[in-house]
DNA sequence: GGGATATACTTAACATGTTAAGTGAATGCG
DNA sequence: CGCATTCACTTAACATGTTAAGTATATCCC
């Protein structure tokens, strides 16, 4: 069998970990996890979003997001209100405190990203992202193996 | 701030998820998680390994590995014995049952990997892996921000 | 209108990720 | 030798990943 440590999943995992390791300490100083930071960033870019939309944007599964939103709300970093038209949906937005917190972390975050870009090379970084996007596209629709054309 | 959904960490995360989504269903059929599968594969390639060595190979943190080994041992998929020379160390190896289980999953796993390779392109896959390795190298030694040259 | 279905979450249960603390066995060294 | 330190794990505690089940509201459609 292939040497699994050279497999694509492991390469992706190690690369991502090498990158995230740069960011985690600064986030941790502010008591934020990587996922919480993703949510705040996603919310900062828009007025408000539904939970499902936010899950798609921040690439989190519903249950994880539910828990994280509960916690972020308790910390007053986000706000929620149920939509008027459809009581099932709730609109989530970042709070003033949330914006302040983001402002305190964003500079470090940007600096780290810049350093990573400098080390790896801006052009190569763009190429890598392009390839990653293509990989994702190649596998889109190949699904989880339990939809169309099931064999049993 | 950058559109975070186009950031390198998100690109890596989405790409890896797109890949892993192909494998998880088959593993699940055998009651294996992705991490358990990594450990079995790592062990299958060698006679025996110390826990620390296995952690490095399977890219798992010690505490995760401790729990997983406990569970795999309970399922008789692996075996452990403490080293004679150093009672702190324990040597882990795959069991006969473990080998059998691997044999039952490996063909599907290989087929899925082949399909991914076919879709994305073998050459591009090699290039991608090369770039991922370089990225990892670029960031090696840039550490977690709390070793040499701490600023405070 | 109203019951079946679908939708938008939330909860539950179990596995792993992550950091800190604990445990027992080796090592360093005065 | 003996005691402090280091080492190789393991446990603990809390957050997220993942799948299944639950809940409340909307929508379909006869």
Short mmCIF file of N, CA and C in Angstrom, two decimals, chain B residues 34-118:
data_model
loop_
_atom_site.label_atom_id
_atom_site.label_comp_id
_atom_site.label_asym_id
_atom_site.label_seq_id
_atom_site.Cartn_x
_atom_site.Cartn_y
_atom_site.Cartn_z
N UNK B 34 -11.28 8.21 10.66
CA UNK B 34 -10.12 8.59 9.86
C UNK B 34 -8.81 8.41 10.64
N UNK B 35 -8.82 8.81 11.90
CA UNK B 35 -7.61 8.76 12.71
C UNK B 35 -7.22 7.32 13.05
N UNK B 36 -8.22 6.51 13.35
CA UNK B 36 -7.94 5.10 13.63
C UNK B 36 -7.34 4.43 12.41
N UNK B 37 -7.86 4.77 11.25
CA UNK B 37 -7.34 4.23 10.01
C UNK B 37 -5.90 4.66 9.79
N UNK B 38 -5.59 5.89 10.10
CA UNK B 38 -4.22 6.37 9.96
C UNK B 38 -3.27 5.55 10.82
N UNK B 39 -3.72 5.25 12.03
CA UNK B 39 -2.86 4.50 12.94
C UNK B 39 -2.64 3.08 12.44
N UNK B 40 -3.70 2.45 12.00
CA UNK B 40 -3.55 1.09 11.48
C UNK B 40 -2.62 1.08 10.26
N UNK B 41 -2.80 2.05 9.40
CA UNK B 41 -1.93 2.10 8.22
C UNK B 41 -0.48 2.31 8.60
N UNK B 42 -0.27 3.20 9.56
CA UNK B 42 1.10 3.46 9.98
C UNK B 42 1.72 2.20 10.57
N UNK B 43 0.93 1.48 11.38
CA UNK B 43 1.45 0.28 12.03
C UNK B 43 1.68 -0.85 11.02
N UNK B 44 0.85 -0.90 10.00
CA UNK B 44 0.97 -1.98 9.02
C UNK B 44 2.29 -1.90 8.26
N UNK B 45 2.85 -0.70 8.21
CA UNK B 45 4.07 -0.52 7.43
C UNK B 45 5.33 -0.88 8.19
N UNK B 46 5.18 -1.15 9.48
CA UNK B 46 6.36 -1.44 10.29
C UNK B 46 6.08 -2.59 11.25
N UNK B 47 7.10 -3.05 11.90
CA UNK B 47 6.93 -4.14 12.87
C UNK B 47 6.21 -3.63 14.11
N UNK B 48 6.81 -2.64 14.72
CA UNK B 48 6.26 -2.07 15.95
C UNK B 48 6.82 -0.67 16.09
N UNK B 49 6.11 0.15 16.86
CA UNK B 49 6.58 1.52 17.04
C UNK B 49 6.26 1.99 18.44
N UNK B 50 7.05 2.91 18.94
CA UNK B 50 6.75 3.52 20.22
C UNK B 50 5.61 4.51 20.02
N UNK B 51 4.95 4.83 21.09
CA UNK B 51 3.80 5.73 21.01
C UNK B 51 4.20 7.10 20.44
N UNK B 52 5.28 7.62 20.92
CA UNK B 52 5.72 8.94 20.45
C UNK B 52 6.02 8.93 18.96
N UNK B 53 6.68 7.87 18.53
CA UNK B 53 7.00 7.73 17.12
C UNK B 53 5.72 7.63 16.28
N UNK B 54 4.77 6.87 16.81
CA UNK B 54 3.50 6.70 16.12
C UNK B 54 2.75 8.03 16.02
N UNK B 55 2.83 8.82 17.07
CA UNK B 55 2.18 10.12 17.06
C UNK B 55 2.74 10.98 15.94
N UNK B 56 4.04 10.94 15.79
CA UNK B 56 4.67 11.74 14.75
C UNK B 56 4.27 11.24 13.37
N UNK B 57 4.29 9.94 13.19
CA UNK B 57 3.94 9.36 11.89
C UNK B 57 2.49 9.62 11.51
N UNK B 58 1.59 9.37 12.45
CA UNK B 58 0.16 9.51 12.14
C UNK B 58 -0.30 10.95 12.32
N UNK B 59 0.62 11.81 12.73
CA UNK B 59 0.32 13.23 12.90
C UNK B 59 -0.86 13.43 13.85
N UNK B 60 -0.72 12.83 15.03
CA UNK B 60 -1.74 12.98 16.06
C UNK B 60 -1.05 13.48 17.33
N UNK B 61 -1.77 14.22 18.13
CA UNK B 61 -1.22 14.66 19.40
C UNK B 61 -1.29 13.51 20.39
N UNK B 62 -0.37 13.56 21.36
CA UNK B 62 -0.30 12.49 22.34
C UNK B 62 -1.62 12.11 22.98
N UNK B 63 -2.35 13.07 23.51
CA UNK B 63 -3.60 12.71 24.18
C UNK B 63 -4.61 12.02 23.26
N UNK B 64 -4.72 12.48 22.03
CA UNK B 64 -5.63 11.80 21.09
C UNK B 64 -5.17 10.37 20.88
N UNK B 65 -3.88 10.23 20.66
CA UNK B 65 -3.35 8.91 20.39
C UNK B 65 -3.57 7.98 21.57
N UNK B 66 -3.34 8.47 22.78
CA UNK B 66 -3.56 7.65 23.97
C UNK B 66 -4.97 7.06 23.98
N UNK B 67 -5.94 7.92 23.75
CA UNK B 67 -7.33 7.45 23.76
C UNK B 67 -7.58 6.45 22.66
N UNK B 68 -7.09 6.76 21.46
CA UNK B 68 -7.37 5.89 20.32
C UNK B 68 -6.72 4.53 20.52
N UNK B 69 -5.49 4.52 21.03
CA UNK B 69 -4.82 3.24 21.26
C UNK B 69 -5.58 2.42 22.29
N UNK B 70 -6.06 3.10 23.32
CA UNK B 70 -6.87 2.38 24.33
C UNK B 70 -8.05 1.68 23.65
N UNK B 71 -8.73 2.41 22.77
CA UNK B 71 -9.91 1.85 22.11
C UNK B 71 -9.55 0.74 21.12
N UNK B 72 -8.50 0.98 20.34
CA UNK B 72 -8.09 -0.03 19.35
C UNK B 72 -7.62 -1.30 20.05
N UNK B 73 -6.98 -1.13 21.20
CA UNK B 73 -6.53 -2.30 21.95
C UNK B 73 -7.74 -3.08 22.47
N UNK B 74 -8.74 -2.34 22.93
CA UNK B 74 -9.95 -2.99 23.44
C UNK B 74 -10.65 -3.77 22.32
N UNK B 75 -10.49 -3.30 21.09
CA UNK B 75 -11.10 -3.99 19.95
C UNK B 75 -10.16 -5.05 19.39
N UNK B 76 -9.04 -5.25 20.04
CA UNK B 76 -8.06 -6.25 19.60
C UNK B 76 -7.50 -6.00 18.21
N UNK B 77 -7.43 -4.74 17.82
CA UNK B 77 -6.87 -4.43 16.51
C UNK B 77 -5.38 -4.13 16.60
N UNK B 78 -4.93 -3.82 17.81
CA UNK B 78 -3.51 -3.59 18.02
C UNK B 78 -3.06 -4.32 19.30
N UNK B 79 -1.75 -4.39 19.47
CA UNK B 79 -1.20 -4.99 20.68
C UNK B 79 -0.12 -4.08 21.24
N UNK B 80 0.04 -4.17 22.56
CA UNK B 80 1.04 -3.33 23.22
C UNK B 80 1.86 -4.17 24.17
N UNK B 81 3.12 -3.84 24.27
CA UNK B 81 3.94 -4.41 25.37
C UNK B 81 5.00 -3.40 25.73
N UNK B 82 5.23 -3.27 27.01
CA UNK B 82 6.22 -2.28 27.45
C UNK B 82 7.62 -2.78 27.10
N UNK B 83 8.45 -1.83 26.72
CA UNK B 83 9.82 -2.15 26.31
C UNK B 83 10.59 -2.67 27.52
N UNK B 84 11.48 -3.62 27.24
CA UNK B 84 12.25 -4.20 28.34
C UNK B 84 13.24 -3.17 28.89
N UNK B 85 13.94 -2.54 27.98
CA UNK B 85 15.02 -1.65 28.39
C UNK B 85 14.51 -0.40 29.13
N UNK B 86 13.38 0.08 28.72
CA UNK B 86 12.85 1.32 29.29
C UNK B 86 11.36 1.16 29.56
N UNK B 87 11.04 1.01 30.81
CA UNK B 87 9.65 0.71 31.20
C UNK B 87 8.66 1.83 30.87
N UNK B 88 9.19 2.99 30.55
CA UNK B 88 8.26 4.09 30.21
C UNK B 88 7.67 3.90 28.83
N UNK B 89 8.46 3.31 27.96
CA UNK B 89 8.04 3.18 26.56
C UNK B 89 7.19 1.95 26.34
N UNK B 90 6.24 2.04 25.43
CA UNK B 90 5.50 0.84 25.07
C UNK B 90 5.55 0.67 23.56
N UNK B 91 5.73 -0.55 23.15
CA UNK B 91 5.81 -0.85 21.73
C UNK B 91 4.42 -1.26 21.24
N UNK B 92 3.98 -0.60 20.19
CA UNK B 92 2.65 -0.88 19.65
C UNK B 92 2.80 -1.59 18.32
N UNK B 93 1.95 -2.58 18.10
CA UNK B 93 1.97 -3.26 16.80
C UNK B 93 0.55 -3.62 16.39
N UNK B 94 0.37 -3.85 15.12
CA UNK B 94 -0.96 -4.22 14.64
C UNK B 94 -1.18 -5.71 14.89
N UNK B 95 -2.39 -6.09 15.21
CA UNK B 95 -2.70 -7.49 15.50
C UNK B 95 -3.11 -8.22 14.23
N UNK B 96 -3.28 -9.52 14.35
CA UNK B 96 -3.74 -10.30 13.20
C UNK B 96 -5.11 -9.79 12.73
N UNK B 97 -5.97 -9.55 13.70
CA UNK B 97 -7.30 -8.99 13.36
C UNK B 97 -7.18 -7.65 12.67
N UNK B 98 -6.24 -6.85 13.18
CA UNK B 98 -6.02 -5.54 12.59
C UNK B 98 -5.61 -5.66 11.13
N UNK B 99 -4.73 -6.60 10.86
CA UNK B 99 -4.28 -6.83 9.48
C UNK B 99 -5.46 -7.24 8.61
N UNK B 100 -6.29 -8.10 9.16
CA UNK B 100 -7.45 -8.58 8.40
C UNK B 100 -8.38 -7.42 8.07
N UNK B 101 -8.62 -6.58 9.07
CA UNK B 101 -9.49 -5.43 8.84
C UNK B 101 -8.91 -4.52 7.76
N UNK B 102 -7.62 -4.28 7.85
CA UNK B 102 -6.98 -3.44 6.83
C UNK B 102 -7.18 -4.02 5.45
N UNK B 103 -6.99 -5.33 5.36
CA UNK B 103 -7.12 -5.99 4.06
C UNK B 103 -8.51 -5.81 3.48
N UNK B 104 -9.50 -5.71 4.38
CA UNK B 104 -10.87 -5.59 3.89
C UNK B 104 -11.20 -4.18 3.44
N UNK B 105 -10.43 -3.22 3.88
CA UNK B 105 -10.71 -1.83 3.53
C UNK B 105 -9.78 -1.31 2.44
N UNK B 106 -8.55 -1.82 2.44
CA UNK B 106 -7.53 -1.29 1.54
C UNK B 106 -7.95 -1.21 0.07
N UNK B 107 -8.60 -2.24 -0.47
CA UNK B 107 -8.96 -2.17 -1.90
C UNK B 107 -9.87 -0.98 -2.22
N UNK B 108 -10.90 -0.78 -1.41
CA UNK B 108 -11.78 0.37 -1.63
C UNK B 108 -10.99 1.66 -1.51
N UNK B 109 -10.17 1.72 -0.50
CA UNK B 109 -9.38 2.92 -0.26
C UNK B 109 -8.49 3.24 -1.46
N UNK B 110 -7.85 2.21 -1.96
CA UNK B 110 -6.99 2.40 -3.13
C UNK B 110 -7.79 2.85 -4.34
N UNK B 111 -8.96 2.26 -4.48
CA UNK B 111 -9.80 2.60 -5.64
C UNK B 111 -10.23 4.06 -5.58
N UNK B 112 -10.58 4.49 -4.37
CA UNK B 112 -11.00 5.88 -4.21
C UNK B 112 -9.84 6.81 -4.51
N UNK B 113 -8.68 6.45 -4.00
CA UNK B 113 -7.50 7.29 -4.25
C UNK B 113 -7.20 7.36 -5.74
N UNK B 114 -7.37 6.25 -6.40
CA UNK B 114 -7.11 6.21 -7.85
C UNK B 114 -8.10 7.10 -8.59
N UNK B 115 -9.35 7.07 -8.14
CA UNK B 115 -10.36 7.89 -8.80
C UNK B 115 -10.08 9.38 -8.60
N UNK B 116 -9.65 9.73 -7.40
CA UNK B 116 -9.29 11.12 -7.13
C UNK B 116 -8.13 11.53 -8.04
N UNK B 117 -7.16 10.66 -8.13
CA UNK B 117 -6.00 10.94 -8.97
C UNK B 117 -6.42 11.11 -10.43
N UNK B 118 -7.32 10.24 -10.87
CA UNK B 118 -7.79 10.31 -12.25
C UNK B 118 -8.51 11.62 -12.51
#
